[in-house]
Tab-separated table of C-alpha atoms and ligand atoms in Angstrom:
chain	number	residue	atom	x	y	z
B	121	UNK	CA	0.000	0.000	0.000
B	122	UNK	CA	0.994	3.624	-0.363
B	123	UNK	CA	0.436	5.287	2.997
B	124	UNK	CA	0.371	8.975	3.745
B	125	UNK	CA	2.000	9.522	7.140
B	126	UNK	CA	1.442	12.965	8.615
B	127	UNK	CA	4.042	13.768	11.239
B	128	UNK	CA	6.424	11.187	9.806
B	129	UNK	CA	9.389	13.291	10.965
B	130	UNK	CA	8.200	13.090	14.567
B	131	UNK	CA	8.904	10.534	17.253
B	132	UNK	CA	6.163	7.964	16.803
B	133	UNK	CA	5.469	8.758	13.134
B	134	UNK	CA	9.094	8.194	12.149
B	135	UNK	CA	9.310	4.819	13.897
B	136	UNK	CA	6.007	3.679	12.376
B	137	UNK	CA	7.286	4.773	8.950
B	138	UNK	CA	10.402	2.668	9.480
B	139	UNK	CA	8.285	-0.424	10.147
B	140	UNK	CA	5.881	0.311	7.299
B	141	UNK	CA	8.786	0.489	4.859
B	142	UNK	CA	10.354	-2.662	6.303
B	143	UNK	CA	6.971	-4.385	5.805
B	144	UNK	CA	6.998	-3.477	2.113
B	145	UNK	CA	4.712	-0.433	2.123
B	146	UNK	CA	5.430	2.844	0.375
B	147	UNK	CA	5.277	5.930	2.553
B	148	UNK	CA	4.643	9.561	1.700
B	149	UNK	CA	5.489	11.761	4.675
B	150	UNK	CA	3.750	15.106	5.123
B	151	UNK	CA	5.330	17.168	7.876
B	152	UNK	CA	5.964	20.865	8.444
B	153	UNK	CA	9.077	20.141	10.539
B	154	UNK	CA	7.833	22.467	13.271
B	155	UNK	CA	8.251	19.708	15.834
B	156	UNK	CA	9.760	16.925	13.718
B	157	UNK	CA	13.308	16.426	12.477
B	158	UNK	CA	14.508	16.036	8.911
B	159	UNK	CA	17.082	13.493	10.156
B	160	UNK	CA	14.231	11.280	11.359
B	161	UNK	CA	12.712	11.113	7.880
B	162	UNK	CA	13.238	7.667	6.403
B	163	UNK	CA	15.504	7.840	3.320
B	164	UNK	CA	13.211	5.502	1.387
B	165	UNK	CA	10.094	7.575	2.033
B	166	UNK	CA	8.839	10.417	-0.147
B	167	UNK	CA	9.018	13.589	1.896
B	168	UNK	CA	6.665	16.511	1.372
B	169	UNK	CA	7.193	19.523	3.580
B	170	UNK	CA	3.850	21.077	4.253
B	171	UNK	CA	1.381	22.210	6.834
B	172	UNK	CA	-1.994	20.596	7.453
B	173	UNK	CA	-3.419	24.069	8.023
B	174	UNK	CA	-2.807	24.718	4.315
B	175	UNK	CA	-5.739	22.929	2.776
B	176	UNK	CA	-4.510	23.418	-0.801
B	177	UNK	CA	-1.178	21.809	0.085
B	178	UNK	CA	-2.966	18.854	1.649
B	179	UNK	CA	-5.153	18.375	-1.424
B	180	UNK	CA	-2.082	18.616	-3.639
B	181	UNK	CA	-0.470	15.646	-1.903
B	182	UNK	CA	-3.521	13.507	-2.665
B	183	UNK	CA	-3.612	14.854	-6.244
B	184	UNK	CA	0.062	13.969	-6.724
B	185	UNK	CA	0.263	10.538	-5.091
B	186	UNK	CA	-2.331	7.778	-5.231
B	187	UNK	CA	-2.803	7.231	-1.504
B	188	UNK	CA	-4.358	4.015	-0.169
B	189	UNK	CA	-4.425	4.849	3.531
B	190	UNK	CA	-3.591	7.627	5.966
B	191	UNK	CA	-1.834	7.482	9.321
B	192	UNK	CA	-2.260	10.757	11.140
B	193	UNK	CA	0.388	11.615	13.747
B	194	UNK	CA	0.949	15.336	13.104
B	195	UNK	CA	-0.484	17.098	16.095
B	196	UNK	CA	0.122	19.234	19.114
B	197	UNK	CA	0.370	16.724	21.945
B	198	UNK	CA	1.093	18.325	25.307
B	199	UNK	CA	-1.570	18.236	27.983
B	200	UNK	CA	-0.283	21.215	29.998
B	201	UNK	CA	0.337	23.294	26.859
B	202	UNK	CA	-3.239	22.639	25.799
B	203	UNK	CA	-4.550	24.058	29.044
B	204	UNK	CA	-2.572	27.229	28.395
B	205	UNK	CA	-3.341	27.426	24.668
B	206	UNK	CA	-6.706	25.737	24.115
B	207	UNK	CA	-7.191	27.037	20.552
B	208	UNK	CA	-4.011	25.298	19.439
B	209	UNK	CA	-5.719	22.033	20.349
B	210	UNK	CA	-9.493	22.233	20.072
B	211	UNK	CA	-8.684	24.637	17.220
B	212	UNK	CA	-5.630	23.643	15.170
B	213	UNK	CA	-5.586	19.913	15.916
B	214	UNK	CA	-9.208	19.591	14.873
B	215	UNK	CA	-9.149	21.962	11.888
B	216	UNK	CA	-5.951	20.399	10.537
B	217	UNK	CA	-7.431	16.946	10.977
B	218	UNK	CA	-10.540	18.055	9.101
B	219	UNK	CA	-8.445	19.337	6.187
B	220	UNK	CA	-6.756	15.964	6.026
B	221	UNK	CA	-9.999	14.020	6.311
B	222	UNK	CA	-11.733	16.105	3.697
B	223	UNK	CA	-8.872	15.610	1.250
B	224	UNK	CA	-8.848	11.876	1.977
B	225	UNK	CA	-12.607	11.503	1.523
B	226	UNK	CA	-12.669	13.546	-1.682
B	227	UNK	CA	-9.876	11.417	-3.107
B	228	UNK	CA	-11.661	8.182	-2.314
B	229	UNK	CA	-9.359	7.138	0.543
B	230	UNK	CA	-11.271	5.029	3.049
B	231	UNK	CA	-8.582	3.818	5.428
B	232	UNK	CA	-7.400	5.990	8.295
B	233	UNK	CA	-5.386	5.352	11.455
B	234	UNK	CA	-5.561	8.062	14.117
B	235	UNK	CA	-3.064	8.638	16.925
B	236	UNK	CA	-5.326	9.047	19.904
B	237	UNK	CA	-4.522	9.252	23.589
B	238	UNK	CA	-4.987	8.033	27.142
B	239	UNK	CA	-5.966	11.615	27.928
B	240	UNK	CA	-9.513	10.590	26.919
B	241	UNK	CA	-9.770	9.016	30.363
B	242	UNK	CA	-9.518	11.666	33.027
B	243	UNK	CA	-11.696	9.975	35.608
B	244	UNK	CA	-11.428	6.245	35.031
B	245	UNK	CA	-13.709	4.097	37.124
B	246	UNK	CA	-11.745	0.909	36.496
B	247	UNK	CA	-8.041	0.208	36.284
B	248	UNK	CA	-6.678	-1.021	33.902
B	249	UNK	CA	-8.634	1.156	31.499
B	250	UNK	CA	-10.396	-0.708	28.729
B	251	UNK	CA	-12.396	0.545	25.759
B	252	UNK	CA	-15.662	0.428	27.743
B	253	UNK	CA	-14.437	3.198	30.029
B	254	UNK	CA	-16.430	6.408	29.846
B	255	UNK	CA	-14.650	9.071	27.829
B	256	UNK	CA	-13.973	12.203	29.844
B	257	UNK	CA	-11.159	14.121	28.161
B	258	UNK	CA	-8.651	15.503	30.642
B	259	UNK	CA	-7.652	18.615	28.703
B	260	UNK	CA	-8.207	20.506	25.447
B	261	UNK	CA	-5.617	18.101	24.002
B	262	UNK	CA	-7.637	15.032	24.965
B	263	UNK	CA	-10.781	16.763	23.725
B	264	UNK	CA	-9.179	17.430	20.337
B	265	UNK	CA	-8.461	13.723	19.909
B	266	UNK	CA	-11.937	12.863	21.101
B	267	UNK	CA	-13.404	15.233	18.499
B	268	UNK	CA	-11.358	13.586	15.769
B	269	UNK	CA	-12.533	10.170	16.934
B	270	UNK	CA	-16.133	11.411	16.743
B	271	UNK	CA	-15.638	12.886	13.282
B	272	UNK	CA	-14.219	9.553	12.137
B	273	UNK	CA	-17.175	7.738	13.673
B	274	UNK	CA	-19.526	9.796	11.534
B	275	UNK	CA	-17.404	9.497	8.424
B	276	UNK	CA	-17.550	5.750	8.860
B	277	UNK	CA	-21.349	5.874	8.985
B	278	UNK	CA	-21.793	8.404	6.201
B	279	UNK	CA	-19.083	7.758	3.643
B	280	UNK	CA	-17.682	4.392	4.690
B	281	UNK	CA	-14.367	5.623	6.097
B	282	UNK	CA	-12.787	2.692	7.906
B	283	UNK	CA	-10.680	3.899	10.788
B	284	UNK	CA	-8.697	2.760	13.776
B	285	UNK	CA	-8.224	5.081	16.742
B	286	UNK	CA	-5.228	3.980	18.777
B	287	UNK	CA	-5.192	5.481	22.240
B	288	UNK	CA	-1.565	5.475	23.301
B	289	UNK	CA	-0.639	5.472	26.933
B	290	UNK	CA	3.012	6.526	27.507
B	291	UNK	CA	5.043	5.959	24.355
B	292	UNK	CA	8.714	5.417	25.178
B	293	UNK	CA	11.890	3.735	23.935
B	294	UNK	CA	13.530	3.992	20.524
B	295	UNK	CA	14.461	2.040	17.440
B	296	UNK	CA	18.165	1.886	16.619
B	297	UNK	CA	17.971	4.965	14.428
B	298	UNK	CA	14.983	6.909	15.665
B	299	UNK	CA	14.195	8.157	19.151
B	300	UNK	CA	12.420	10.704	21.260
B	301	UNK	CA	13.463	14.321	20.976
B	302	UNK	CA	11.108	17.169	21.705
B	303	UNK	CA	11.926	20.833	22.059
B	304	UNK	CA	11.288	21.732	24.759
B	305	UNK	CA	11.453	18.266	26.298
B	306	UNK	CA	8.743	17.602	28.870
B	307	UNK	CA	8.614	13.792	28.932
B	308	UNK	CA	9.936	11.872	31.874
B	309	UNK	CA	12.229	9.283	30.264
B	310	UNK	CA	14.169	11.601	27.924
B	311	UNK	CA	14.542	14.129	30.740
B	312	UNK	CA	15.893	11.485	33.103
B	313	UNK	CA	18.335	10.335	30.430
B	314	UNK	CA	19.490	13.903	29.870
B	315	UNK	CA	20.463	13.958	33.541
B	316	UNK	CA	22.436	10.745	33.005
B	317	UNK	CA	24.176	12.364	30.026
B	318	UNK	CA	25.225	15.261	32.231
B	319	UNK	CA	23.009	17.730	30.393
B	320	UNK	CA	20.766	18.427	33.361
B	321	UNK	CA	21.627	18.452	37.015
B	322	UNK	CA	18.587	16.672	38.370
B	323	UNK	CA	15.038	15.631	37.712
B	324	UNK	CA	12.114	17.226	39.506
B	325	UNK	CA	9.431	14.761	40.544
B	326	UNK	CA	6.039	16.317	39.993
B	327	UNK	CA	4.203	15.328	43.142
B	328	UNK	CA	4.960	12.755	45.845
B	329	UNK	CA	1.581	12.796	47.591
B	330	UNK	CA	-0.489	10.831	45.090
B	331	UNK	CA	-2.539	7.883	46.342
B	332	UNK	CA	-0.024	5.397	44.887
B	333	UNK	CA	2.394	3.001	46.638
B	334	UNK	CA	5.325	5.456	46.653
B	335	UNK	CA	3.305	8.660	46.259
B	336	UNK	CA	4.433	9.380	42.672
B	337	UNK	CA	2.318	9.017	39.520
B	338	UNK	CA	1.991	5.625	37.902
B	339	UNK	CA	2.071	5.307	34.105
B	340	UNK	CA	1.936	2.539	31.531
B	341	UNK	CA	5.025	2.826	29.325
B	342	UNK	CA	4.776	1.193	25.934
B	343	UNK	CA	7.656	0.707	23.528
B	344	UNK	CA	7.365	2.783	20.382
B	345	UNK	CA	8.244	-0.294	18.278
B	346	UNK	CA	5.288	-2.136	19.805
B	347	UNK	CA	3.097	0.850	19.038
B	348	UNK	CA	4.348	0.698	15.465
B	349	UNK	CA	3.432	-2.973	15.213
B	350	UNK	CA	-0.079	-2.136	16.436
B	351	UNK	CA	-0.453	0.403	13.622
B	352	UNK	CA	0.431	-2.143	10.995
B	353	UNK	CA	-1.979	-4.718	12.417
B	354	UNK	CA	-4.731	-2.109	12.705
B	355	UNK	CA	-4.212	-1.030	9.112
B	356	UNK	CA	-4.529	-4.612	7.879
B	357	UNK	CA	-7.696	-5.109	9.920
B	358	UNK	CA	-9.528	-2.082	8.526
B	359	UNK	CA	-11.078	-4.136	5.751
B	360	UNK	CA	-13.100	-5.830	8.503
B	361	UNK	CA	-14.356	-2.526	9.896
B	362	UNK	CA	-13.490	0.390	12.122
B	363	UNK	CA	-12.123	-0.074	15.613
B	364	UNK	CA	-10.736	1.670	18.685
B	365	UNK	CA	-7.993	0.252	20.887
B	366	UNK	CA	-6.300	1.254	24.120
B	367	UNK	CA	-2.598	0.617	23.795
B	368	UNK	CA	-0.312	-0.027	26.722
B	369	UNK	CA	1.503	-2.845	28.457
B	370	UNK	CA	-1.090	-3.299	31.171
B	371	UNK	CA	1.549	-2.611	33.841
B	372	UNK	CA	2.180	0.590	35.695
B	373	UNK	CA	5.458	2.040	36.913
B	374	UNK	CA	5.826	4.981	39.237
B	375	UNK	CA	7.995	7.970	38.444
B	376	UNK	CA	10.444	6.806	41.123
B	377	UNK	CA	10.586	3.322	39.607
B	378	UNK	CA	11.417	4.821	36.215
B	379	UNK	CA	14.213	6.895	37.747
B	380	UNK	CA	15.566	3.858	39.610
B	381	UNK	CA	15.575	1.749	36.443
B	382	UNK	CA	17.368	4.537	34.584
B	383	UNK	CA	19.987	4.649	37.368
B	384	UNK	CA	20.607	0.922	36.962
B	385	UNK	CA	20.877	1.136	33.176
B	386	UNK	CA	23.008	4.251	32.937
B	387	UNK	CA	25.087	3.819	36.098
B	388	UNK	CA	24.459	7.488	36.880
B	389	UNK	CA	23.063	8.505	40.291
B	390	UNK	CA	20.381	10.736	38.661
B	391	UNK	CA	19.640	13.155	41.509
B	392	UNK	CA	15.994	13.967	42.159
B	393	UNK	CA	14.142	16.752	43.903
B	394	UNK	CA	10.534	16.601	44.956
B	395	UNK	CA	8.365	19.302	43.452
B	396	UNK	CA	4.669	20.140	43.402
B	397	UNK	CA	2.155	18.252	41.297
B	398	UNK	CA	1.933	19.186	37.626
B	399	UNK	CA	-1.588	20.382	36.835
B	400	UNK	CA	-3.635	17.863	34.872
B	401	UNK	CA	-1.650	14.740	35.845
B	402	UNK	CA	-3.911	11.852	36.901
B	403	UNK	CA	-2.469	9.629	39.651
B	404	UNK	CA	-2.601	6.353	37.730
B	405	UNK	CA	-3.030	5.486	34.045
B	406	UNK	CA	-2.789	1.855	33.046
B	407	UNK	CA	-4.226	0.430	29.849
B	408	UNK	CA	-6.039	-2.779	29.249
B	409	UNK	CA	-5.000	-3.846	25.766
B	410	UNK	CA	-6.899	-7.126	25.882
B	411	UNK	CA	-9.046	-6.114	22.941
B	412	UNK	CA	-6.211	-5.558	20.471
B	413	UNK	CA	-4.451	-8.663	21.719
B	414	UNK	CA	-7.572	-10.776	21.198
B	415	UNK	CA	-8.751	-9.249	17.938
B	416	UNK	CA	-5.465	-8.613	16.142
B	417	UNK	CA	-3.020	-10.880	17.942
B	418	UNK	CA	-0.932	-7.885	19.008
B	419	UNK	CA	1.771	-8.979	21.388
B	420	UNK	CA	4.335	-6.463	22.600
B	421	UNK	CA	7.927	-7.518	21.990
B	422	UNK	CA	9.389	-5.076	24.538
B	423	UNK	CA	7.035	-5.109	27.522
B	424	UNK	CA	9.825	-4.733	30.104
B	425	UNK	CA	10.581	-1.294	31.421
B	426	UNK	CA	14.254	-2.261	31.354
B	427	UNK	CA	14.205	-2.850	27.592
B	428	UNK	CA	12.195	0.299	27.006
B	429	UNK	CA	14.650	2.496	28.891
B	430	UNK	CA	17.682	0.624	27.555
B	431	UNK	CA	16.687	1.287	23.937
B	432	UNK	CA	15.982	4.927	24.766
B	433	UNK	CA	19.382	5.163	26.460
B	434	UNK	CA	21.170	3.552	23.495
B	435	UNK	CA	19.592	6.116	21.208
B	436	UNK	CA	20.474	9.023	23.485
B	437	UNK	CA	24.082	7.852	23.793
B	438	UNK	CA	24.295	7.647	19.998
B	439	UNK	CA	22.652	11.085	19.633
B	440	UNK	CA	23.760	12.959	22.760
B	441	UNK	CA	22.643	16.295	21.384
B	442	UNK	CA	19.694	14.989	19.467
B	443	UNK	CA	19.201	14.730	15.744
B	444	UNK	CA	21.722	16.359	13.482
B	445	UNK	CA	23.786	18.012	16.158
P	517	UFG	N1	7.170	13.736	35.387
P	517	UFG	C1	7.942	14.189	36.445
P	517	UFG	N2	8.949	15.061	36.176
P	517	UFG	C2	9.225	15.510	34.916
P	517	UFG	C3	8.436	15.046	33.849
P	517	UFG	C4	7.404	14.159	34.120
P	517	UFG	O1	7.724	13.820	37.600
P	517	UFG	O2	10.157	16.328	34.761
P	517	UFG	C5	6.087	12.795	35.657
P	517	UFG	C6	4.724	13.312	35.279
P	517	UFG	O3	4.166	14.062	36.326
P	517	UFG	C7	3.968	12.026	34.981
P	517	UFG	C8	5.058	11.069	34.471
P	517	UFG	O4	6.289	11.648	34.878
P	517	UFG	O5	3.448	11.515	36.161
P	517	UFG	C9	5.052	10.923	32.981
P	517	UFG	O6	5.055	12.234	32.403
P	517	UFG	P1	5.232	12.478	30.847
P	517	UFG	O7	5.234	13.961	30.654
P	517	UFG	O8	6.411	11.722	30.341
P	517	UFG	O9	3.960	11.816	30.204
P	517	UFG	P2	2.409	12.094	30.509
P	517	UFG	O10	1.920	10.905	31.261
P	517	UFG	O11	2.159	13.405	31.105
P	517	UFG	O12	1.836	12.209	29.026
P	517	UFG	C10	1.555	11.108	28.251
P	517	UFG	C11	1.642	11.482	26.778
P	517	UFG	C12	0.550	12.469	26.405
P	517	UFG	C13	-0.780	11.920	26.826
P	517	UFG	C14	-0.750	11.642	28.288
P	517	UFG	C15	-2.056	11.070	28.744
P	517	UFG	O13	2.898	12.045	26.493
P	517	UFG	O14	0.545	12.671	25.017
P	517	UFG	O15	0.267	10.685	28.572
P	517	UFG	O16	-2.252	11.404	30.081
P	517	UFG	F1	-1.756	12.812	26.576
């Protein structure tokens, strides 16, 4: 298939592209490089620099390349940022997604995989969180993904768009060549590894009074390569209908456990300081991925936190100053 990957220069999009190409697909990347990195773009992909806000540019991609399916990663993705700048999320994320969807529909494309998020579940009643859980977005970011899921639901019913919405919990880890680099970096694992590289003095723990065993937040870290595998399986399954899946390992690790594992892997003491809670952080987020396991046979290859952090560390050691520096 020829797949249009928006955000293919970003963290998850670039690793998914790598696996798509290794599986024999052709990939057209559409990315404005505002958050992504040219060095992350796969050399065997076709790269188009463009912005999803530019509807004409989006239509031109579909006019130029016969696209069979879309994987949509390009997005603003930070919960706290979305609270500060709601229009960037319930505005740009949604409008840009609509430009993409309209172009896809008008060009006869009926396969779509959406990067969605655990931030749909702000007040989960059950842990681990399965797909039956009531959706209560935790921020304008989560709401933007929810809106895109709803738009896809209606496009399925009205024009036969077959879609998969993959709600990622905490993506982490790296492939050999592609890893996690955001500017500014806000994510726990890359920040901890920057301390180990001597680029930061310490890591601040955002809250130690949560109702969890050690008082710090618990998250479900999932290897980006396992996420990539889920995308490929979901794409193949679209012929049998649309679907939504929660994607995690089903195991939670506290912030302190992540730091401790990083200490073991890197051999660095990684100093910590306790700070206040970060607004918008739920205490515990753990996914139930039973549905995707049962329906698609998805089986994570790197479920261990050790492997996840080790691959991230290997990538950081190979790219101490990030891509291209
Ligand atoms: N944390 C710290 N110190 C830091 C950075 C993070 O203690 O310097 C903590 C956070 O408070 C949180 C955990 O580490 O408890 C993980 O934080 P991340 O920022 O790495 O990830 P989040 O869980 O906040 O965010 C992830 C995805 C989002 C998604 C969200 C759903 O990155 O896209 O899960 O809640 F929306």
